[in-house]
């Protein structure tokens, strides 16, 4: 059975990892960069991901907004009716 360690060393297939003379990798290429370089890379990756986003058209956006507003109004009305009904029931039961 193999034990779990916090290194990224990959055991060779068919062999035991105990007799290995390789040093485990600690961070690869990213560990050698400074904090500002890593931050710049992070922001570049954010921009790259945002370029992949399919943004809705103005008509889709207005349709989605209308659907959400109508749904919220319906839920508000439902909660109001339930609250009002329970209030009237409590008034009738407890005087």
mmCIF file of C-alpha atoms in Angstrom:
data_model
loop_
_atom_site.group_PDB
_atom_site.id
_atom_site.type_symbol
_atom_site.label_atom_id
_atom_site.label_comp_id
_atom_site.label_asym_id
_atom_site.label_seq_id
_atom_site.Cartn_x
_atom_site.Cartn_y
_atom_site.Cartn_z
ATOM 1 C CA UNK A 1 0.000 0.000 0.000
ATOM 2 C CA UNK A 2 1.330 3.451 -0.835
ATOM 3 C CA UNK A 3 1.405 6.240 1.676
ATOM 4 C CA UNK A 4 0.102 9.748 1.036
ATOM 5 C CA UNK A 5 2.655 12.543 1.150
ATOM 6 C CA UNK A 6 2.493 16.230 0.330
ATOM 7 C CA UNK A 7 5.094 16.051 -2.440
ATOM 8 C CA UNK A 8 4.387 15.870 -6.155
ATOM 9 C CA UNK A 9 6.698 12.915 -6.745
ATOM 10 C CA UNK A 10 5.140 10.315 -9.012
ATOM 11 C CA UNK A 11 6.170 6.711 -8.345
ATOM 12 C CA UNK A 12 7.512 4.758 -11.284
ATOM 13 C CA UNK A 13 5.148 2.099 -12.612
ATOM 14 C CA UNK A 14 5.903 -1.366 -11.335
ATOM 15 C CA UNK A 15 8.522 -0.151 -8.881
ATOM 16 C CA UNK A 16 8.675 0.838 -5.267
ATOM 17 C CA UNK A 17 8.959 4.516 -4.346
ATOM 18 C CA UNK A 18 11.079 3.808 -1.255
ATOM 19 C CA UNK A 19 14.364 3.065 -3.122
ATOM 20 C CA UNK A 20 14.088 6.038 -5.452
ATOM 21 C CA UNK A 21 16.955 8.530 -5.646
ATOM 22 C CA UNK A 22 14.968 11.353 -7.316
ATOM 23 C CA UNK A 23 14.218 14.487 -5.361
ATOM 24 C CA UNK A 24 10.542 15.462 -5.122
ATOM 25 C CA UNK A 25 9.423 18.592 -6.949
ATOM 26 C CA UNK A 26 8.196 21.349 -4.691
ATOM 27 C CA UNK A 27 6.626 23.941 -6.943
ATOM 28 C CA UNK A 28 7.810 23.652 -10.485
ATOM 29 C CA UNK A 29 8.183 26.832 -12.542
ATOM 30 C CA UNK A 30 5.669 28.870 -10.529
ATOM 31 C CA UNK A 31 7.683 28.736 -7.318
ATOM 32 C CA UNK A 32 10.602 30.586 -8.956
ATOM 33 C CA UNK A 33 8.535 33.688 -9.799
ATOM 34 C CA UNK A 34 8.198 36.581 -7.409
ATOM 35 C CA UNK A 35 4.890 37.704 -5.908
ATOM 36 C CA UNK A 36 4.416 40.556 -8.401
ATOM 37 C CA UNK A 37 5.033 38.250 -11.355
ATOM 38 C CA UNK A 38 2.513 35.764 -10.001
ATOM 39 C CA UNK A 39 -0.029 38.562 -9.479
ATOM 40 C CA UNK A 40 0.513 39.791 -13.043
ATOM 41 C CA UNK A 41 0.060 36.239 -14.335
ATOM 42 C CA UNK A 42 -3.146 35.921 -12.317
ATOM 43 C CA UNK A 43 -4.592 39.098 -13.865
ATOM 44 C CA UNK A 44 -3.546 38.050 -17.364
ATOM 45 C CA UNK A 45 -5.358 34.762 -16.848
ATOM 46 C CA UNK A 46 -8.468 36.625 -15.648
ATOM 47 C CA UNK A 47 -8.490 38.778 -18.780
ATOM 48 C CA UNK A 48 -7.983 35.705 -20.974
ATOM 49 C CA UNK A 49 -10.941 33.948 -19.321
ATOM 50 C CA UNK A 50 -13.172 37.029 -19.636
ATOM 51 C CA UNK A 51 -12.450 37.119 -23.368
ATOM 52 C CA UNK A 52 -13.902 33.602 -23.649
ATOM 53 C CA UNK A 53 -17.227 34.627 -22.080
ATOM 54 C CA UNK A 54 -20.225 34.796 -24.388
ATOM 55 C CA UNK A 55 -21.920 38.026 -23.308
ATOM 56 C CA UNK A 56 -25.718 38.321 -23.719
ATOM 57 C CA UNK A 57 -27.200 40.747 -26.228
ATOM 58 C CA UNK A 58 -29.204 43.744 -25.022
ATOM 59 C CA UNK A 59 -32.467 41.952 -25.848
ATOM 60 C CA UNK A 60 -31.435 38.810 -23.941
ATOM 61 C CA UNK A 61 -30.366 40.915 -20.994
ATOM 62 C CA UNK A 62 -33.683 42.768 -20.852
ATOM 63 C CA UNK A 63 -35.583 39.473 -21.201
ATOM 64 C CA UNK A 64 -33.628 37.840 -18.357
ATOM 65 C CA UNK A 65 -34.049 40.929 -16.177
ATOM 66 C CA UNK A 66 -37.818 40.956 -16.777
ATOM 67 C CA UNK A 67 -38.085 37.263 -15.935
ATOM 68 C CA UNK A 68 -36.180 37.758 -12.674
ATOM 69 C CA UNK A 69 -38.271 40.780 -11.639
ATOM 70 C CA UNK A 70 -41.545 38.954 -12.379
ATOM 71 C CA UNK A 71 -40.363 35.905 -10.443
ATOM 72 C CA UNK A 72 -39.370 38.035 -7.436
ATOM 73 C CA UNK A 73 -42.760 39.825 -7.471
ATOM 74 C CA UNK A 74 -44.558 36.457 -7.558
ATOM 75 C CA UNK A 75 -42.501 35.149 -4.618
ATOM 76 C CA UNK A 76 -43.126 38.382 -2.663
ATOM 77 C CA UNK A 77 -46.875 38.016 -3.281
ATOM 78 C CA UNK A 78 -46.778 34.365 -2.214
ATOM 79 C CA UNK A 79 -44.943 35.155 1.016
ATOM 80 C CA UNK A 80 -47.332 38.041 1.712
ATOM 81 C CA UNK A 81 -50.395 35.831 1.239
ATOM 82 C CA UNK A 82 -48.984 33.082 3.479
ATOM 83 C CA UNK A 83 -47.950 35.617 6.140
ATOM 84 C CA UNK A 84 -51.319 37.378 6.056
ATOM 85 C CA UNK A 85 -53.173 34.057 6.217
ATOM 86 C CA UNK A 86 -51.133 32.823 9.186
ATOM 87 C CA UNK A 87 -51.620 36.190 10.930
ATOM 88 C CA UNK A 88 -55.390 35.924 10.544
ATOM 89 C CA UNK A 89 -55.338 32.327 11.768
ATOM 90 C CA UNK A 90 -53.337 33.364 14.884
ATOM 91 C CA UNK A 91 -55.749 36.254 15.542
ATOM 92 C CA UNK A 92 -58.691 33.855 15.319
ATOM 93 C CA UNK A 93 -57.066 31.177 17.516
ATOM 94 C CA UNK A 94 -55.587 33.443 20.208
ATOM 95 C CA UNK A 95 -58.164 36.219 20.174
#
